[in-house]
């Protein structure tokens, strides 16, 4: 009986958690909820930009502070609703990176160290602007593509740094004495070549190099070909590939992987099933007690019942 009560209590608590998750999920998955949170995020960004004007802050300090606290209250209610939507499966909340990011941003606003530091608090409020990607699928795809392209970008940066260093040393050897303002040291040469990577001022650099040596044309032509065309196109290819992968991942997350999944258990049906099992157990126990109290039939001394003769029909 104690085990039955424990199962019944567990079923009741599971039913309550499932009902809470269902109600919260109805709110968080509604379109008006997403639009309302997005509007508050944009309002928070506008307030953060308005605080850069000292005259506006002096005139509207109280209302700006009140609006900031209102935005924080809305974000707190939002994260509580999202937590409630996973009441039946709490681990599912932390499987979504955006949920973890939102929870960290909201919780940090209540830390005493953060609230006392104005700079950190403003950076934290600025991080809330990134939450717009949660409600904009295309922006979410771009951010995912940037994250996926980081390994390829790191390789690009290593190759680019090596290329800059080699050309900077060559430029220091050939132009260091005649053009110390641009190639007087390795640092100045790297800075000059880095700016020339965007083809800004390449014409003036070529004309200045021709006054020193005609071989400078080969130097600048090879550098522009490798740095501005080959490396930049490689970087664009890495980003485009990552963008395609992120778009495919977003599509699979939205449509599912096509594998049939078993339906989620109904907490109310589970509770009814446990109640029926308990009633069946009680009936079996009562039947066993009735059989124990019933008198047994007298045994047959002969051991076998007399056979009934079978008439023969002729």
Coordinates of C-alpha atoms in Angstrom, one line a residue:
X1 CA 0.0 0.0 0.0
X2 CA 2.8 2.4 0.8
X3 CA 4.4 1.7 -2.6
X4 CA 1.0 2.4 -4.2
X5 CA 0.7 5.7 -2.4
X6 CA 4.2 6.7 -3.5
X7 CA 3.3 5.9 -7.1
X8 CA 0.1 7.8 -6.8
X9 CA 2.0 10.9 -5.4
X10 CA 4.6 10.6 -8.1
X11 CA 1.8 10.5 -10.7
X12 CA 0.1 13.5 -9.2
X13 CA 3.3 15.5 -9.1
X14 CA 4.1 14.5 -12.7
X15 CA 0.7 15.5 -13.8
X16 CA 1.1 18.9 -12.1
X17 CA 4.5 19.5 -13.7
X18 CA 3.1 18.5 -17.1
X19 CA 0.1 20.8 -16.7
X20 CA 2.4 23.7 -15.8
X21 CA 4.7 22.9 -18.7
X22 CA 1.8 22.8 -21.1
X23 CA 0.4 26.1 -19.9
X24 CA 3.8 27.9 -20.0
X25 CA 4.5 26.4 -23.4
X26 CA 1.3 27.7 -24.8
X27 CA 2.5 31.2 -23.8
X28 CA 6.1 31.0 -24.9
X29 CA 5.2 29.5 -28.3
X30 CA 2.7 32.1 -29.1
X31 CA 3.5 34.7 -31.7
X32 CA 2.4 37.6 -29.6
X33 CA 4.9 36.6 -26.9
X34 CA 7.8 36.5 -29.3
X35 CA 6.9 39.9 -30.7
X36 CA 6.4 41.4 -27.2
X37 CA 9.8 40.2 -26.0
X38 CA 11.4 41.4 -29.3
X39 CA 9.8 44.9 -28.8
X40 CA 11.2 45.0 -25.2
X41 CA 14.7 44.1 -26.5
X42 CA 14.6 46.9 -29.0
X43 CA 13.3 49.3 -26.4
X44 CA 16.3 48.3 -24.2
X45 CA 18.6 49.0 -27.0
X46 CA 17.0 52.4 -27.6
X47 CA 17.3 53.2 -23.9
X48 CA 21.0 52.2 -23.9
X49 CA 21.6 54.5 -26.9
X50 CA 19.7 57.4 -25.3
X51 CA 21.9 57.3 -22.2
X52 CA 24.8 58.4 -24.3
X53 CA 23.3 61.9 -24.4
X54 CA 24.1 63.6 -21.1
X55 CA 21.5 66.3 -21.5
X56 CA 18.8 63.7 -22.1
X57 CA 20.0 61.7 -19.1
X58 CA 19.9 64.7 -16.8
X59 CA 16.3 65.6 -17.9
X60 CA 14.8 62.1 -17.9
X61 CA 17.0 60.2 -15.4
X62 CA 14.1 58.9 -13.3
X63 CA 12.0 57.7 -16.3
X64 CA 15.0 56.1 -18.0
X65 CA 15.9 54.2 -14.8
X66 CA 12.2 53.2 -14.4
X67 CA 12.1 51.9 -18.0
X68 CA 15.3 50.0 -17.5
X69 CA 13.9 48.2 -14.4
X70 CA 10.7 47.5 -16.4
X71 CA 12.7 45.8 -19.1
X72 CA 14.6 43.8 -16.6
X73 CA 11.2 42.7 -15.0
X74 CA 9.9 41.6 -18.4
X75 CA 13.1 39.6 -19.1
X76 CA 12.8 38.0 -15.7
X77 CA 9.2 36.9 -16.3
X78 CA 10.2 35.7 -19.8
X79 CA 12.9 33.4 -18.5
X80 CA 10.7 32.1 -15.7
X81 CA 8.0 31.2 -18.3
X82 CA 10.7 29.4 -20.4
X83 CA 11.8 27.5 -17.3
X84 CA 8.2 26.6 -16.6
X85 CA 7.8 25.4 -20.1
X86 CA 10.4 22.7 -19.3
X87 CA 9.0 21.8 -15.9
X88 CA 8.3 18.2 -17.0
X89 CA 11.8 17.9 -18.6
X90 CA 14.2 20.4 -16.8
X91 CA 17.2 19.1 -18.6
X92 CA 15.7 20.1 -22.0
X93 CA 16.0 23.7 -21.0
X94 CA 19.8 23.6 -20.9
X95 CA 20.1 21.8 -24.2
X96 CA 19.3 25.0 -26.0
X97 CA 22.3 27.4 -26.0
X98 CA 20.0 30.4 -26.4
X99 CA 18.2 29.4 -23.1
X100 CA 21.5 29.2 -21.3
X101 CA 22.6 32.6 -22.7
X102 CA 19.3 34.2 -21.7
X103 CA 19.5 32.8 -18.2
X104 CA 23.0 34.0 -17.8
X105 CA 22.2 37.5 -19.0
X106 CA 19.2 37.8 -16.7
X107 CA 20.9 36.3 -13.6
X108 CA 24.0 38.5 -13.9
X109 CA 21.8 41.6 -13.6
X110 CA 20.9 40.6 -10.1
X111 CA 24.5 40.0 -8.9
X112 CA 25.6 42.7 -6.4
X113 CA 29.0 43.1 -8.1
X114 CA 27.4 43.7 -11.5
X115 CA 24.8 46.1 -10.2
X116 CA 27.5 48.2 -8.6
X117 CA 29.7 48.4 -11.6
X118 CA 28.2 50.8 -14.2
X119 CA 30.5 49.7 -17.0
X120 CA 29.8 46.0 -16.6
X121 CA 26.1 46.7 -16.2
X122 CA 26.0 48.6 -19.5
X123 CA 27.9 45.8 -21.3
X124 CA 25.4 43.4 -19.9
X125 CA 22.5 45.4 -21.2
X126 CA 24.3 45.6 -24.5
X127 CA 24.4 41.7 -24.5
X128 CA 20.6 41.7 -24.3
X129 CA 20.6 43.2 -27.8
X130 CA 22.1 40.0 -29.1
X131 CA 19.0 38.2 -27.9
X132 CA 17.2 39.5 -31.0
X133 CA 18.8 36.6 -32.9
X134 CA 16.6 34.3 -30.9
X135 CA 13.5 35.7 -32.6
X136 CA 15.0 36.4 -36.1
X137 CA 15.8 33.1 -37.9
X138 CA 18.0 34.7 -40.6
X139 CA 20.1 36.5 -38.0
X140 CA 20.4 33.3 -36.0
X141 CA 21.7 31.5 -39.1
X142 CA 24.3 34.2 -39.7
X143 CA 25.6 34.0 -36.1
X144 CA 25.7 30.3 -36.3
X145 CA 27.7 30.6 -39.6
X146 CA 30.2 32.9 -38.0
X147 CA 30.6 30.5 -35.1
X148 CA 31.2 27.6 -37.5
X149 CA 33.7 29.6 -39.6
X150 CA 35.9 30.3 -36.6
X151 CA 38.3 27.3 -37.2
X152 CA 38.7 28.1 -40.8
X153 CA 39.1 31.8 -40.0
X154 CA 41.9 31.0 -37.5
X155 CA 43.7 29.1 -40.3
X156 CA 43.2 32.1 -42.6
X157 CA 44.6 34.5 -39.9
X158 CA 47.7 32.3 -39.4
X159 CA 48.4 32.2 -43.2
X160 CA 47.7 35.9 -43.5
X161 CA 50.0 36.7 -40.5
X162 CA 52.8 34.7 -42.1
X163 CA 52.3 36.4 -45.5
X164 CA 52.3 39.8 -43.8
X165 CA 55.5 39.1 -41.9
X166 CA 57.4 37.8 -45.0
X167 CA 56.3 40.8 -47.1
X168 CA 57.0 43.2 -44.3
X169 CA 60.6 41.9 -43.9
X170 CA 61.1 42.2 -47.7
X171 CA 59.7 45.7 -47.7
X172 CA 62.0 46.7 -44.7
X173 CA 65.0 45.4 -46.6
X174 CA 64.2 47.2 -49.9
X175 CA 62.4 50.4 -48.7
X176 CA 63.4 50.8 -45.1
X177 CA 66.1 53.5 -45.7
X178 CA 64.3 55.4 -48.5
X179 CA 60.8 55.3 -46.9
X180 CA 61.2 55.0 -43.1
X181 CA 57.7 56.4 -42.5
X182 CA 56.1 53.3 -43.9
X183 CA 58.9 50.6 -43.8
X184 CA 61.3 51.9 -41.1
X185 CA 60.6 49.0 -38.8
X186 CA 58.8 45.7 -38.9
X187 CA 55.8 47.2 -37.1
X188 CA 55.4 50.0 -39.5
X189 CA 55.8 47.7 -42.5
X190 CA 53.1 45.3 -41.2
X191 CA 50.7 48.2 -40.5
X192 CA 51.4 49.6 -44.1
X193 CA 50.8 46.3 -45.7
X194 CA 47.7 45.6 -43.6
X195 CA 46.1 48.9 -44.8
X196 CA 47.1 48.1 -48.4
X197 CA 45.3 44.8 -48.1
X198 CA 42.0 46.7 -48.5
X199 CA 43.5 48.4 -51.7
X200 CA 43.2 51.8 -50.0
X201 CA 46.1 53.9 -51.1
X202 CA 47.7 51.3 -53.3
X203 CA 48.2 53.8 -56.1
X204 CA 50.3 56.2 -54.0
X205 CA 52.3 53.2 -52.6
X206 CA 53.1 52.0 -56.1
X207 CA 54.2 55.4 -57.4
X208 CA 56.3 55.9 -54.3
X209 CA 57.9 52.5 -54.8
X210 CA 58.7 53.1 -58.5
X211 CA 60.7 56.2 -57.4
X212 CA 62.9 53.8 -55.3
X213 CA 63.1 50.8 -57.7
X214 CA 61.3 49.3 -60.6
X215 CA 61.2 46.0 -58.9
X216 CA 58.7 47.4 -56.4
X217 CA 56.0 46.9 -59.0
X218 CA 56.6 43.2 -58.8
X219 CA 56.5 43.4 -55.0
X220 CA 53.2 45.2 -54.8
X221 CA 51.6 43.2 -57.6
X222 CA 52.4 39.9 -56.0
X223 CA 51.3 41.1 -52.6
X224 CA 47.9 42.4 -53.9
X225 CA 47.4 39.2 -55.8
X226 CA 48.0 37.0 -52.8
X227 CA 46.6 39.1 -50.0
X228 CA 43.7 41.0 -51.5
X229 CA 42.4 38.4 -53.9
X230 CA 43.5 34.9 -52.9
X231 CA 43.3 35.1 -49.1
X232 CA 40.1 37.2 -49.1
X233 CA 38.4 34.9 -51.5
X234 CA 39.4 31.9 -49.4
X235 CA 37.9 33.6 -46.3
X236 CA 34.7 34.3 -48.3
X237 CA 34.5 30.7 -49.3
X238 CA 34.9 29.5 -45.7
X239 CA 32.1 31.8 -44.5
X240 CA 29.8 30.8 -47.4
X241 CA 30.4 27.1 -46.6
X242 CA 29.7 27.7 -42.9
X243 CA 26.6 29.7 -43.9
X244 CA 25.3 26.7 -45.9
X245 CA 25.9 24.3 -43.1
X246 CA 24.2 26.6 -40.6
X247 CA 21.2 27.0 -42.9
X248 CA 21.0 23.2 -43.3
X249 CA 21.2 22.7 -39.5
X250 CA 18.5 25.3 -38.9
X251 CA 16.3 23.5 -41.4
X252 CA 16.8 20.2 -39.8
X253 CA 16.1 21.6 -36.4
X254 CA 12.8 23.1 -37.7
X255 CA 11.6 20.1 -39.7
X256 CA 13.0 17.3 -37.6
X257 CA 15.3 14.5 -38.8
X258 CA 12.4 12.4 -40.2
X259 CA 12.9 9.6 -37.6
X260 CA 9.5 8.7 -36.0
X261 CA 9.6 9.4 -32.3
X262 CA 7.3 7.8 -29.7
X263 CA 4.6 10.1 -28.5
X264 CA 5.2 11.8 -25.2
X265 CA 3.4 10.1 -22.3
X266 CA 0.2 11.8 -21.0
X267 CA 0.6 12.5 -17.3
X268 CA -3.2 12.3 -16.8
X269 CA -3.5 8.9 -18.6
X270 CA -0.5 7.7 -16.6
X271 CA -2.3 8.6 -13.4
X272 CA -5.5 6.8 -14.4
X273 CA -3.5 3.7 -15.4
X274 CA -1.9 3.6 -12.0
X275 CA -5.3 3.9 -10.3
X276 CA -6.7 1.0 -12.4
X277 CA -3.6 -1.1 -11.5
X278 CA -4.1 -0.3 -7.8
X279 CA -7.8 -1.3 -8.0
X280 CA -6.9 -4.6 -9.8
X281 CA -4.4 -5.4 -7.1
X282 CA -7.0 -4.8 -4.4
X283 CA -9.4 -7.0 -6.2
X284 CA -6.8 -9.8 -6.4
X285 CA -6.0 -9.4 -2.7
X286 CA -9.7 -9.7 -1.8
X287 CA -10.1 -12.7 -4.0
X288 CA -7.1 -14.4 -2.4
X289 CA -8.5 -13.7 1.1
X290 CA -11.9 -15.2 0.0
X291 CA -10.3 -18.3 -1.3
X292 CA -8.4 -18.7 1.9
X293 CA -11.6 -18.6 4.0
X294 CA -13.6 -20.9 1.7
X295 CA -13.9 -24.6 2.9
X296 CA -12.1 -27.1 0.7
X297 CA -14.2 -30.0 -0.9
X298 CA -13.8 -33.5 0.7
X299 CA -11.2 -35.6 -1.0
X300 CA -12.3 -38.6 -3.0
X301 CA -11.2 -41.7 -1.0
X302 CA -11.2 -43.9 -4.1
X303 CA -8.9 -41.5 -5.7
X304 CA -10.8 -41.6 -8.9
X305 CA -14.3 -40.8 -9.9
X306 CA -16.4 -43.7 -11.1
X307 CA -16.6 -44.0 -14.8
X308 CA -20.0 -43.5 -16.4
X309 CA -20.8 -46.3 -18.8
X310 CA -21.1 -45.2 -22.3
X311 CA -24.1 -46.8 -24.0
X312 CA -23.5 -48.6 -27.2
X313 CA -25.8 -48.0 -30.1
X314 CA -26.4 -50.8 -32.4

